[in-house]
Short mmCIF file of C-alpha atoms in Angstrom, two decimals:
data_model
loop_
_atom_site.label_atom_id
_atom_site.label_comp_id
_atom_site.label_asym_id
_atom_site.label_seq_id
_atom_site.Cartn_x
_atom_site.Cartn_y
_atom_site.Cartn_z
CA UNK E 1 44.28 -56.18 -105.21
CA UNK E 2 47.06 -58.82 -106.22
CA UNK E 3 45.52 -62.75 -107.44
CA UNK E 4 48.18 -64.92 -106.93
CA UNK E 5 47.59 -68.04 -109.40
CA UNK E 6 48.71 -71.77 -108.45
CA UNK E 7 47.69 -75.59 -109.68
CA UNK E 8 45.61 -76.58 -106.69
CA UNK E 9 46.76 -80.25 -107.27
CA UNK E 10 50.46 -81.88 -108.29
CA UNK E 11 50.95 -85.28 -108.39
CA UNK E 12 55.00 -86.96 -108.09
CA UNK E 13 56.48 -90.01 -106.82
CA UNK E 14 58.47 -90.42 -103.87
CA UNK E 15 62.60 -88.89 -104.41
CA UNK E 16 61.71 -87.25 -107.49
CA UNK E 17 61.75 -83.18 -107.90
CA UNK E 18 58.39 -81.23 -107.00
CA UNK E 19 58.05 -78.09 -108.86
CA UNK E 20 55.01 -76.02 -107.63
CA UNK E 21 54.60 -72.83 -109.66
CA UNK E 22 52.59 -69.10 -108.33
CA UNK E 23 51.74 -66.38 -110.79
CA UNK E 24 51.29 -63.21 -110.07
CA UNK E 25 48.18 -60.70 -111.30
CA UNK E 26 51.37 -57.62 -111.02
CA UNK E 27 54.93 -57.56 -110.29
CA UNK E 28 56.02 -58.42 -106.52
CA UNK E 29 58.52 -57.14 -106.87
CA UNK E 30 60.29 -53.70 -105.43
CA UNK E 31 64.36 -53.06 -107.11
CA UNK E 32 65.11 -56.17 -106.90
CA UNK E 33 63.04 -57.54 -103.55
CA UNK E 34 61.22 -60.32 -104.55
CA UNK E 35 58.29 -60.09 -101.96
CA UNK E 36 56.96 -63.73 -102.15
CA UNK E 37 56.91 -66.14 -99.62
CA UNK E 38 56.31 -70.18 -99.26
CA UNK E 39 54.35 -71.51 -96.93
CA UNK E 40 53.97 -75.47 -96.26
CA UNK E 41 50.74 -76.40 -94.36
CA UNK E 42 49.95 -80.07 -93.43
CA UNK E 43 46.16 -81.18 -92.51
CA UNK E 44 45.03 -80.06 -89.02
CA UNK E 45 48.19 -77.91 -88.59
CA UNK E 46 49.28 -74.25 -88.83
CA UNK E 47 51.25 -72.71 -92.37
CA UNK E 48 55.19 -73.06 -91.62
CA UNK E 49 57.08 -70.49 -93.76
CA UNK E 50 59.75 -72.25 -95.97
CA UNK E 51 60.90 -69.89 -98.35
CA UNK E 52 60.89 -65.68 -97.85
CA UNK E 53 61.78 -63.13 -100.48
CA UNK E 54 61.45 -66.13 -102.78
CA UNK E 55 64.56 -67.98 -101.94
CA UNK E 56 65.89 -67.50 -99.01
CA UNK E 57 65.32 -70.78 -97.08
CA UNK E 58 63.22 -70.24 -93.31
CA UNK E 59 64.65 -71.36 -90.13
CA UNK E 60 65.52 -75.17 -89.71
CA UNK E 61 63.84 -75.75 -93.40
CA UNK E 62 65.91 -78.71 -95.15
CA UNK E 63 67.60 -77.82 -98.09
CA UNK E 64 65.68 -79.62 -100.04
CA UNK E 65 63.63 -76.98 -100.95
CA UNK E 66 64.39 -73.93 -102.51
CA UNK E 67 62.64 -71.18 -104.28
CA UNK E 68 63.02 -68.77 -106.82
CA UNK E 69 61.57 -66.18 -109.61
CA UNK E 70 60.68 -63.03 -109.97
CA UNK E 71 58.95 -60.15 -111.33
CA UNK E 72 55.18 -62.39 -111.44
CA UNK E 73 56.66 -65.98 -112.01
CA UNK E 74 57.93 -67.93 -108.94
CA UNK E 75 58.30 -71.18 -108.35
CA UNK E 76 58.66 -73.61 -105.26
CA UNK E 77 61.37 -76.83 -105.96
CA UNK E 78 61.09 -80.25 -103.73
CA UNK E 79 64.32 -82.06 -104.64
CA UNK E 80 63.86 -85.37 -104.17
CA UNK E 81 60.38 -85.92 -102.56
CA UNK E 82 59.69 -87.29 -99.18
CA UNK E 83 56.40 -88.86 -97.99
CA UNK E 84 56.79 -86.08 -95.12
CA UNK E 85 56.52 -83.46 -97.18
CA UNK E 86 52.71 -84.82 -98.73
CA UNK E 87 51.13 -81.12 -97.84
CA UNK E 88 49.39 -78.14 -99.26
CA UNK E 89 51.49 -75.57 -100.25
CA UNK E 90 51.09 -71.62 -100.17
CA UNK E 91 52.53 -68.50 -102.21
CA UNK E 92 51.84 -64.87 -100.21
CA UNK E 93 53.05 -61.86 -101.48
CA UNK E 94 53.63 -58.89 -99.31
CA UNK E 95 54.70 -55.78 -102.48
CA UNK E 96 50.75 -54.62 -101.62
CA UNK E 97 48.24 -54.40 -99.04
CA UNK E 98 46.28 -56.83 -98.78
CA UNK E 99 48.76 -59.26 -98.36
CA UNK E 100 46.93 -62.34 -100.62
CA UNK E 101 47.75 -65.50 -100.52
CA UNK E 102 47.69 -68.29 -103.36
CA UNK E 103 45.13 -70.66 -103.27
CA UNK E 104 47.28 -73.70 -102.43
CA UNK E 105 48.66 -76.66 -104.41
CA UNK E 106 47.73 -79.61 -102.51
CA UNK E 107 51.47 -82.08 -102.95
CA UNK E 108 50.22 -85.80 -104.08
CA UNK E 109 51.55 -89.13 -104.32
CA UNK E 110 51.57 -90.15 -107.91
CA UNK N 1 61.22 -70.59 -78.08
CA UNK N 2 58.23 -68.50 -80.11
CA UNK N 3 55.18 -69.55 -78.53
CA UNK N 4 51.52 -68.79 -79.89
CA UNK N 5 48.43 -69.31 -77.68
CA UNK N 6 44.92 -68.15 -79.55
CA UNK N 7 41.45 -68.18 -77.83
CA UNK N 8 38.05 -67.88 -77.60
CA UNK N 9 36.52 -69.48 -80.44
CA UNK N 10 33.32 -71.22 -80.84
CA UNK N 11 29.76 -70.64 -82.03
CA UNK N 12 28.47 -67.83 -82.49
CA UNK N 13 25.14 -67.02 -84.04
CA UNK N 14 25.12 -64.06 -87.31
CA UNK N 15 25.01 -60.80 -86.38
CA UNK N 16 26.48 -61.53 -82.96
CA UNK N 17 30.40 -60.47 -81.61
CA UNK N 18 33.16 -62.63 -80.73
CA UNK N 19 36.05 -61.89 -79.21
CA UNK N 20 39.25 -63.63 -79.49
CA UNK N 21 42.77 -63.68 -77.83
CA UNK N 22 46.28 -64.42 -78.39
CA UNK N 23 49.22 -64.64 -76.07
CA UNK N 24 52.75 -64.96 -77.25
CA UNK N 25 55.35 -65.66 -75.54
CA UNK N 26 59.11 -66.70 -76.26
CA UNK N 27 60.33 -63.15 -78.02
CA UNK N 28 59.66 -59.40 -77.05
CA UNK N 29 55.79 -59.15 -77.76
CA UNK N 30 56.56 -55.28 -77.62
CA UNK N 31 59.05 -55.06 -80.70
CA UNK N 32 56.89 -56.98 -83.09
CA UNK N 33 53.93 -56.30 -85.38
CA UNK N 34 51.08 -58.61 -84.66
CA UNK N 35 48.13 -60.17 -87.67
CA UNK N 36 45.48 -63.00 -87.68
CA UNK N 37 44.95 -65.03 -90.98
CA UNK N 38 41.86 -66.98 -91.17
CA UNK N 39 41.31 -70.12 -93.11
CA UNK N 40 37.64 -70.82 -93.69
CA UNK N 41 37.04 -74.81 -94.01
CA UNK N 42 38.45 -76.71 -96.75
CA UNK N 43 39.99 -73.30 -98.23
CA UNK N 44 42.64 -71.11 -98.03
CA UNK N 45 44.11 -68.52 -96.22
CA UNK N 46 43.29 -64.78 -95.88
CA UNK N 47 45.20 -62.37 -94.28
CA UNK N 48 42.18 -60.30 -91.74
CA UNK N 49 44.87 -57.73 -89.81
CA UNK N 50 47.35 -56.43 -88.45
CA UNK N 51 49.04 -53.99 -86.12
CA UNK N 52 52.02 -51.94 -85.68
CA UNK N 53 54.26 -52.23 -82.41
CA UNK N 54 52.38 -49.51 -80.90
CA UNK N 55 48.63 -50.38 -81.46
CA UNK N 56 48.36 -46.89 -83.23
CA UNK N 57 47.89 -48.73 -86.55
CA UNK N 58 45.53 -50.79 -87.76
CA UNK N 59 45.02 -53.18 -91.36
CA UNK N 60 42.56 -54.63 -92.70
CA UNK N 61 41.46 -55.77 -95.96
CA UNK N 62 38.27 -54.55 -97.16
CA UNK N 63 36.40 -58.03 -96.15
CA UNK N 64 36.76 -57.18 -92.57
CA UNK N 65 37.16 -53.51 -92.46
CA UNK N 66 34.24 -51.72 -89.80
CA UNK N 67 33.44 -54.77 -88.64
CA UNK N 68 36.58 -56.73 -87.24
CA UNK N 69 39.42 -54.61 -84.75
CA UNK N 70 42.59 -55.52 -83.59
CA UNK N 71 44.30 -54.24 -80.73
CA UNK N 72 47.07 -55.73 -78.18
CA UNK N 73 48.03 -55.04 -74.86
CA UNK N 74 52.28 -55.15 -74.69
CA UNK N 75 52.32 -55.39 -71.15
CA UNK N 76 50.71 -58.83 -71.09
CA UNK N 77 52.12 -59.83 -74.25
CA UNK N 78 48.39 -60.17 -75.91
CA UNK N 79 47.01 -60.07 -78.72
CA UNK N 80 43.46 -59.84 -80.04
CA UNK N 81 40.61 -59.51 -82.24
CA UNK N 82 37.15 -58.21 -81.52
CA UNK N 83 34.70 -59.64 -84.25
CA UNK N 84 31.35 -57.59 -84.23
CA UNK N 85 28.46 -58.19 -87.17
CA UNK N 86 29.46 -61.51 -87.84
CA UNK N 87 28.34 -63.32 -90.99
CA UNK N 88 28.55 -67.11 -92.13
CA UNK N 89 31.26 -66.82 -94.18
CA UNK N 90 33.51 -65.78 -91.72
CA UNK N 91 33.07 -68.92 -90.38
CA UNK N 92 36.80 -70.18 -90.30
CA UNK N 93 40.00 -71.47 -88.47
CA UNK N 94 41.90 -68.06 -87.62
CA UNK N 95 45.45 -67.87 -86.59
CA UNK N 96 47.38 -65.46 -84.56
CA UNK N 97 50.68 -64.64 -87.15
CA UNK N 98 53.50 -62.77 -86.43
CA UNK N 99 54.84 -60.88 -89.94
CA UNK N 100 58.45 -60.74 -90.31
CA UNK N 101 60.14 -57.22 -90.06
CA UNK N 102 59.87 -54.85 -92.96
CA UNK N 103 58.59 -57.83 -95.48
CA UNK N 104 55.39 -59.07 -93.56
CA UNK N 105 56.14 -62.68 -94.47
CA UNK N 106 54.51 -64.68 -91.15
CA UNK N 107 57.19 -66.80 -89.59
CA UNK N 108 55.44 -67.82 -86.23
CA UNK N 109 51.63 -68.93 -86.27
CA UNK N 110 49.88 -70.15 -84.09
CA UNK N 111 47.66 -73.34 -83.98
CA UNK N 112 44.51 -71.84 -85.24
CA UNK N 113 41.25 -71.68 -82.68
CA UNK N 114 37.64 -72.74 -85.29
CA UNK N 115 35.05 -69.71 -85.08
CA UNK N 116 31.68 -71.35 -86.35
CA UNK N 117 28.79 -68.92 -87.12
CA UNK N 118 25.53 -69.92 -87.29
CA UNK N 119 22.05 -70.39 -86.47
#
């Protein structure tokens, strides 16, 4: 199985940039298509798709969210961080079955 | 508007069975693969099952293979998860989710239904 590793917690100040990383145990890219996706989950709510295929913004998601990376290293950036962005963030790969998720990064206020 | 509404959760004893349902609306259900994803309390997300548009192909991780069965009724725009031989580690919120196209990211999620396996 492809293991996705995220830092458990990231503390940021409002208005600053948050950079959330996700490292895969093996490449999740196929012929320049990066099969890594990002979700936001607020307490008591279902996950919401933010970014698909590493860098594509999902419908209705604000432009302060962006994604980058390829191969095994991927990043979700929030700039600037707003109060509404305090949540958990998960990466997910679809390169191989089983589909796997990272353990999640909880974004907290400094 | 795409809507996915799960039902059927509850408290069940270890070794027993439970069947979850997901009612879909707002899109042509028969055109999409569908999936279940779960989340144990205070834990991360785990993919549980995926089914093809016709229902002829199903996919599971090893953790549930042979115990869980995903199915669908396209006439009713409904998705199901039959869970047998339940274990305490199956305790989780179960989400119905729609995988998008060939890239298999989940673009819509239901609100989730809680399943508690305990004696």
